[in-house]
Coordinates of C-alpha atoms in Angstrom, one line a residue:
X9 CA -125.5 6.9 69.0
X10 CA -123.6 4.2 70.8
X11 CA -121.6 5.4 73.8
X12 CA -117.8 6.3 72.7
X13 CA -114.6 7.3 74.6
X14 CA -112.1 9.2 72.2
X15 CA -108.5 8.9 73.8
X16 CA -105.2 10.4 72.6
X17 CA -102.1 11.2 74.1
X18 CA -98.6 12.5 73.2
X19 CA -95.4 11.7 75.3
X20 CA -91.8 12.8 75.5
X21 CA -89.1 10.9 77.8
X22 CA -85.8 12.0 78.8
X23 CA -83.1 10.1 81.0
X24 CA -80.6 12.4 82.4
X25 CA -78.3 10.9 84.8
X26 CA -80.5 8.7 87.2
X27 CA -83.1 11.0 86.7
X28 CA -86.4 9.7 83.9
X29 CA -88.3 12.9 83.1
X30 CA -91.8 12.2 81.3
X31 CA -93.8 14.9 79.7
X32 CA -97.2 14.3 78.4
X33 CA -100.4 15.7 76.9
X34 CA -103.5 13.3 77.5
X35 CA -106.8 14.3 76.3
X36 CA -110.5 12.5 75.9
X37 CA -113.6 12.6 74.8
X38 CA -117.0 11.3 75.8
X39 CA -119.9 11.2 73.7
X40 CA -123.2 9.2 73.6
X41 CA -123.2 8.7 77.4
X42 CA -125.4 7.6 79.7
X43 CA -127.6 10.5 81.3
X44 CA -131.2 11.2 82.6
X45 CA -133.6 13.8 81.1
X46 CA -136.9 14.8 82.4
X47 CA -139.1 14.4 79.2
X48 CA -141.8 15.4 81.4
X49 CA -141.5 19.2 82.3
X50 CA -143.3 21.9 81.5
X51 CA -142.1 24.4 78.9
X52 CA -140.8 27.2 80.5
X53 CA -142.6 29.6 78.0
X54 CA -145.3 29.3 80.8
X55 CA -143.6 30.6 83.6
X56 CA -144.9 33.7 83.2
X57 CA -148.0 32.3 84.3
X58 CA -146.3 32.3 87.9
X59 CA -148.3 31.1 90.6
X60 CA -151.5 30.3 88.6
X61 CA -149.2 27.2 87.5
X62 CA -149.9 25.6 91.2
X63 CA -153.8 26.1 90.9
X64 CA -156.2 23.5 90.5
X65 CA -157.5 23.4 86.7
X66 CA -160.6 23.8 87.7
X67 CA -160.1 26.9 89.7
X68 CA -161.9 30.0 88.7
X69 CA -158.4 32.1 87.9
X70 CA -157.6 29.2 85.3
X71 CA -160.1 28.9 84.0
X72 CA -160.8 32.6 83.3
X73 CA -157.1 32.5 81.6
X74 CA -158.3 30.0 79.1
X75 CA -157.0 27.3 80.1
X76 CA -159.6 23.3 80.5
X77 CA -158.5 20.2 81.4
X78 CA -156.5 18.1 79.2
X79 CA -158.9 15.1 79.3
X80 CA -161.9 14.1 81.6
X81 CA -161.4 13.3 84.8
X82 CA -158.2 15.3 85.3
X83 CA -158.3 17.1 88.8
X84 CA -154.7 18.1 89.0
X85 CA -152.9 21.6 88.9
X86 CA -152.6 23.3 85.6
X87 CA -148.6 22.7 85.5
X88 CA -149.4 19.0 85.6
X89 CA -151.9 19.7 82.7
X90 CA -149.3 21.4 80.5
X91 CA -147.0 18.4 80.8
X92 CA -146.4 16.8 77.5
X93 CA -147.8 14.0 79.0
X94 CA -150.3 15.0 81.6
X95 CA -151.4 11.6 82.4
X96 CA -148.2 11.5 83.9
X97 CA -146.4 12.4 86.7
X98 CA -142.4 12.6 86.3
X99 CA -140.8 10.5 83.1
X100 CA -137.0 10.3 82.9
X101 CA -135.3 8.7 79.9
X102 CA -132.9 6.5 81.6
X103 CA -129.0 6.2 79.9
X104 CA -130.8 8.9 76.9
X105 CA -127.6 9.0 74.7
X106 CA -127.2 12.7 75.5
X107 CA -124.2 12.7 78.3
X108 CA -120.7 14.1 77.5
X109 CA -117.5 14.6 78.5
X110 CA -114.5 16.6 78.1
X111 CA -110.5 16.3 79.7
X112 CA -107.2 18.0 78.5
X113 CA -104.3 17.4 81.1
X114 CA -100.9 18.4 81.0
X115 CA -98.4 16.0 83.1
X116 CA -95.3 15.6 84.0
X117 CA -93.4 13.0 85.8
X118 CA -90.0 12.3 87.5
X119 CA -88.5 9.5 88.9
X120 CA -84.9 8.3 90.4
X121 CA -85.0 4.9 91.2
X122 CA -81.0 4.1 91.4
X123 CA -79.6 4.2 94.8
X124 CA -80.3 4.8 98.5
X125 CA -82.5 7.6 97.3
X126 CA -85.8 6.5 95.2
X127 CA -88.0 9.6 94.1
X128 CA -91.3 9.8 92.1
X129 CA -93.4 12.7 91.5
X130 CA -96.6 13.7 89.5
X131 CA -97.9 17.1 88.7
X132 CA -100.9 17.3 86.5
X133 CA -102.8 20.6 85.3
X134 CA -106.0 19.6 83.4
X135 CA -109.8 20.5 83.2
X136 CA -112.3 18.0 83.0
X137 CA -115.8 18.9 81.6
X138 CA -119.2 17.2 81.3
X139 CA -123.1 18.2 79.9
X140 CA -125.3 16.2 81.5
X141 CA -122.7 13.5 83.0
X142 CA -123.1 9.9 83.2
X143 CA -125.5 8.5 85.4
X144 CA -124.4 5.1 87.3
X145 CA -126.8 2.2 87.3
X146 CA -126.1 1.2 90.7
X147 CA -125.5 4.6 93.0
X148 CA -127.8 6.4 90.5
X149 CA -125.1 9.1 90.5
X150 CA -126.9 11.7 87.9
X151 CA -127.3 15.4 87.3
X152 CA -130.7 16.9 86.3
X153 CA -130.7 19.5 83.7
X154 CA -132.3 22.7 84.7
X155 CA -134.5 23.1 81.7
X156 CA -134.8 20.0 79.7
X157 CA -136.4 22.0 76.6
X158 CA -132.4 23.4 76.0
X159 CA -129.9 21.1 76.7
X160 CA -127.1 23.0 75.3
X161 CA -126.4 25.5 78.3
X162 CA -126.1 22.4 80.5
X163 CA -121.9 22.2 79.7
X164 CA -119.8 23.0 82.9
X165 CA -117.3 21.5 85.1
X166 CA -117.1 18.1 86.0
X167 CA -117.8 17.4 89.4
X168 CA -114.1 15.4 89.6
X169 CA -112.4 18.4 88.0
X170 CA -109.1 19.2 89.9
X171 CA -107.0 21.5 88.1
X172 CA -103.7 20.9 90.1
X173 CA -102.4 17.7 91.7
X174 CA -99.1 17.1 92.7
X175 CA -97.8 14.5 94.5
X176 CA -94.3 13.3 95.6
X177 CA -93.3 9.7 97.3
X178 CA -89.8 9.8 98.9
X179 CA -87.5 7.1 100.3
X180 CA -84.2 7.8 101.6
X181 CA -81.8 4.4 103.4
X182 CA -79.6 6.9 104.9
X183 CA -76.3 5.6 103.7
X184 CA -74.5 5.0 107.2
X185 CA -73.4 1.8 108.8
X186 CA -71.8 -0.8 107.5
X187 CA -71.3 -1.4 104.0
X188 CA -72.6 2.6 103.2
X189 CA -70.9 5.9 102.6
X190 CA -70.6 7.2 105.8
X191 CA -69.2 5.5 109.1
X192 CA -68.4 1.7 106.9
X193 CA -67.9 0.3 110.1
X194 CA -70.0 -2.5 112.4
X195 CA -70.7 -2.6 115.8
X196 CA -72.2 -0.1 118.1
X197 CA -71.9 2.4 115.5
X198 CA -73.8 0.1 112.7
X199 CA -76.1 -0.9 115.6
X200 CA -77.0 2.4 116.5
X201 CA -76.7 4.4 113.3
X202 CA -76.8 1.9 110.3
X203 CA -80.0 0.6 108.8
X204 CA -82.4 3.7 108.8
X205 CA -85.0 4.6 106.4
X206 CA -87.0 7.6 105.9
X207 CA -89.9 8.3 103.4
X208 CA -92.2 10.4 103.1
X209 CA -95.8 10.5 101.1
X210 CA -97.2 14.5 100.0
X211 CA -100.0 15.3 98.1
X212 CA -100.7 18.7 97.2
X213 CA -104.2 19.6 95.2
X214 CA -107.1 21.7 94.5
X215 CA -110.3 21.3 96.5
X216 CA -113.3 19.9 94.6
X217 CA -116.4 21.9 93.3
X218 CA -119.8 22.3 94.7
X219 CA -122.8 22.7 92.5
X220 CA -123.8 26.4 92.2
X221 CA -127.7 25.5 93.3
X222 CA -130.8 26.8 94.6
X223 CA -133.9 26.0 96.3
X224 CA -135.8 24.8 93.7
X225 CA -139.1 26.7 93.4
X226 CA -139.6 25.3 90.5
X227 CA -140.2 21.8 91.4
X228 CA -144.2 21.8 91.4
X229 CA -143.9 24.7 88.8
X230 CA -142.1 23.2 85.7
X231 CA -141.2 19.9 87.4
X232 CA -137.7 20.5 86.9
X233 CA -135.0 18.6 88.6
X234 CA -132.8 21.5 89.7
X235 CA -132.3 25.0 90.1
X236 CA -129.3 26.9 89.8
X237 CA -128.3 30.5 91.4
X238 CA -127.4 33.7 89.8
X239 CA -124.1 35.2 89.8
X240 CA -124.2 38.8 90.4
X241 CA -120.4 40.1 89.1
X242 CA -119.1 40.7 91.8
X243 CA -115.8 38.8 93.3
X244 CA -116.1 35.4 94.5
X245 CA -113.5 34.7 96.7
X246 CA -112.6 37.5 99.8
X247 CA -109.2 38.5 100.8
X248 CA -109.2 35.3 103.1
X249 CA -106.5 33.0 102.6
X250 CA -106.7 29.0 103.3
X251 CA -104.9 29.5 106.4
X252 CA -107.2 32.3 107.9
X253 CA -110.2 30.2 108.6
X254 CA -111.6 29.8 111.1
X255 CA -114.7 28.1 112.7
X256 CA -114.8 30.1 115.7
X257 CA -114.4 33.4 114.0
X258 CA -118.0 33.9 111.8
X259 CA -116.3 37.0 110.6
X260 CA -113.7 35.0 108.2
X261 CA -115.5 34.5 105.3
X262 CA -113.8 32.3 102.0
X263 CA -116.7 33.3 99.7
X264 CA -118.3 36.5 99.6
X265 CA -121.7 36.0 100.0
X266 CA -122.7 38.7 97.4
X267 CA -121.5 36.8 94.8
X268 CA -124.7 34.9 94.0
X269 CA -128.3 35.7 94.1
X270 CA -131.3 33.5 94.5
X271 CA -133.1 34.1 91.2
X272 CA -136.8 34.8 91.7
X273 CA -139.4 31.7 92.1
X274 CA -140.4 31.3 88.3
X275 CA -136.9 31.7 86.7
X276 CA -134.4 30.0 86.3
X277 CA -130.8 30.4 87.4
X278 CA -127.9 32.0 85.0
X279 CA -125.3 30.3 86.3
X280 CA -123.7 26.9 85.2
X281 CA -124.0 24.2 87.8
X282 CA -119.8 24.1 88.7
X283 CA -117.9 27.3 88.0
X284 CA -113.9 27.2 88.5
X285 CA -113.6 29.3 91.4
X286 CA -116.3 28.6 93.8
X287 CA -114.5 25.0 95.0
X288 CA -113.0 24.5 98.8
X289 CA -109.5 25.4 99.7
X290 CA -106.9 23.3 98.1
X291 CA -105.6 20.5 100.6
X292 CA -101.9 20.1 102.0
X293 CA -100.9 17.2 102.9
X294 CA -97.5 15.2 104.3
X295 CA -97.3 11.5 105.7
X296 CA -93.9 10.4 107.1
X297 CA -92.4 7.7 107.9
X298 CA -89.1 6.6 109.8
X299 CA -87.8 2.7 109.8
X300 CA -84.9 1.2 111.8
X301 CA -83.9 -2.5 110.4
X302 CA -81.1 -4.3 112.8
X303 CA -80.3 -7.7 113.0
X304 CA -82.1 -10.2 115.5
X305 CA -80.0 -13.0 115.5
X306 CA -77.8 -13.4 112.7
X307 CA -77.6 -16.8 110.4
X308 CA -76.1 -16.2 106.9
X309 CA -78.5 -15.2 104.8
X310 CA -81.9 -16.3 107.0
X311 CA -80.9 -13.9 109.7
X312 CA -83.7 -13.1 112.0
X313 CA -84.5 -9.3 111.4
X314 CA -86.2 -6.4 113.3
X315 CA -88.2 -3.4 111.9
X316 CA -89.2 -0.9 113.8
X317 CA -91.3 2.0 112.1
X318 CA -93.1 5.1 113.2
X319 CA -95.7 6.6 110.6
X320 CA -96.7 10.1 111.4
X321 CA -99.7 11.0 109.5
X322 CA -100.5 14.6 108.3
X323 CA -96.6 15.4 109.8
X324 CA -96.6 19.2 109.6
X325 CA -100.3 19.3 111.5
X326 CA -101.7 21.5 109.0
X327 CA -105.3 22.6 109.1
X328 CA -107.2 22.6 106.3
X329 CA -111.2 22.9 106.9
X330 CA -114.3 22.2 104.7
X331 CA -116.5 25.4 103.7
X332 CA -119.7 25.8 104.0
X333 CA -120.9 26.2 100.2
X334 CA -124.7 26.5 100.6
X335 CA -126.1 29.7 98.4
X336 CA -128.6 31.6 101.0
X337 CA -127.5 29.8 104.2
X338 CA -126.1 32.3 106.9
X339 CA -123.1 30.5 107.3
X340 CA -121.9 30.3 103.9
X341 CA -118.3 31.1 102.9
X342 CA -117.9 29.7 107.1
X343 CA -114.7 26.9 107.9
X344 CA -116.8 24.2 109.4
X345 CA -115.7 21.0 109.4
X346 CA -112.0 19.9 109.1
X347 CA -111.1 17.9 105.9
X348 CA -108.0 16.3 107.6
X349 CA -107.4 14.6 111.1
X350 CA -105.0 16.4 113.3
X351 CA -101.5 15.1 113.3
X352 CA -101.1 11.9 114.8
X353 CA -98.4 9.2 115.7
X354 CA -98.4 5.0 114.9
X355 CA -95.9 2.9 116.2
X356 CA -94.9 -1.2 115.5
X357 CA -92.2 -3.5 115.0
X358 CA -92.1 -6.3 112.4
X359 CA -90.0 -9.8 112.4
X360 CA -88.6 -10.9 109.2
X361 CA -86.7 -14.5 109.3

């Protein structure tokens, strides 16, 4: 089938005073899309075959099991003689057909864009979904099933799902000087006082997934392209809150490390390859910004202006810290790096004439 995007949406809009409220339901679907499959791999009904898989046909153990050599000549293991196409080594189909995608989103907007004050704000609670996502001709962005021989337990999060994103954008010209609400008066009040703007820029939203993987044992085994842990029941997440990490405390732990178990080297993984929970801490975020406009030299309407602004990124100084999300490593669950630079000041001034 040809690749198809599905796309709907339903909106309702309200003006109340100044105020534009927009409520909306946008959902689409994917099907047909570009993906790679392995058409290569060994059936997993030999896996329980277990390490005799990485023996040499010709060894004595395979061939006491039965097993000869596909065609003369052959001198390779018996995994790469139970291929489907042993004269092979790894055979993808390229943009197979067999890729889709799933999103549902909720969102709601609000805007006031009548005087000194100008607000607009976004919140939007979705899910987005994929099976075998879309592979990218140029960045070869692709995602492996874990058993090619049953495609239909490879549906799980996208790898862009955020559930939550809000963000707000904020300009206030404080109304003082001349010609505003408060203090209509020039000189050294209107110089001192009049002409300031401030605005501020927030963004509030969940951290992104990580794939739920494993060493892959079965690389030389089945010649699959991933491997996926095993989720064990118990609680993801520990008590730990976002603002309790720490990178110099290995004690604070984000994940619980119990959560997931390796699966053993000729099985495969039960879990799916992005899970809703195990995704890093959601990211705070506010920029701010303060402007002062005064007149240069004044001549009618081409008066020379001045514009000084100050733009203080990641204004409250919050920390917020990557985690370390690799199954079996001894730091994982750790705060390692941080996701955003500490707070920090920039400073200019602008002519306009």
């Amino acid at each position: 089938n040809a690749p198809r995007y599905q796309n709907w949406s339903v909106n309702v809009q309200r003006t109340m005073g100044n105020f534009l409220v927009d409520l909306a339901y946008v959902g689409n679907r994917g099907t047909g899309l570009s993906s790679s499959i392995p058409i290569n791999q060994v059936d997993p009904k030999y896996l329980t075959l277990g390490s005799l898989l990485r023996q040499n046909i010709n060894s004595a153990e395979v061939q006491a099991a039965g097993f000869t050599a596909p065609f003369d000549g052959f001198t390779g293991t018996l995994a790469q003689a139970l291929r489907p196409y042993p004269q092979f080594l790894n055979v993808t189909s390229r943009n197979s057909g067999d890729g889709k995608t799933w999103y549902d989103a909720f969102q709601a907007k609000l805007e006031h864009r009548y005087g000194d004050w100008q607000l607009m704000a976004s919140y939007t609670f979705s899910k987005s979904q994929a099976s075998l996502h879309f592979r990218q001709i140029f960045t070869q962005s692709q995602t492996y099933p874990q058993n090619s021989y049953d495609l239909s337990r490879e549906k799980y999060l996208a790898p862009i799902d955020q559930p939550h994103v809000l963000n707000i954008l904020n300009s206030w010209d404080i109304p003082v000087g001349k010609g505003k609400r408060w203090l209509n008066q020039g000189g050294v009040v209107n110089a001192v006082l009049g002409g300031w703007t401030l605005a501020a820029a927030q963004r509030y939203y969940s951290g992104n997934v990580s794939a739920v993987s494993a060493p892959n044992t079965l690389s030389n085994a089945l010649f699959s392209g991933s491997k996926r842990a095993n989720t064990t029941g118990q609680t993801l997440r520990t008590a730990a809150s976002r603002s309790d990490l720490d990178p110099d405390d290995p004690s604070v732990r984000y994940f619980n490390s119990g959560a997931f178990a390796l699966p053993g080297e000729f099985e495969f993984g039960s879990a799916a390859l992005y899970i809703a929970g195990f995704r890093q801490p959601k990211v705070l975020q506010e920029n701010v910004s303060l402007l002062k406009q005064f007149e240069v030299i004044p001549v009618g309407e081409r008066s020379v202006k001045a514009i000084l602004r100050a733009d203080f990124f990641n204004f409250l100084n919050r920390n917020v810290f990557n985690v370390n999300m690799s199954i079996g490593n001894a730091n994982f669950g750790r705060a390692t790096s941080p996701n955003l630079q500490p707070r920090f000041v920039t400073m200019g001034m602008r002519l306009e004439f």
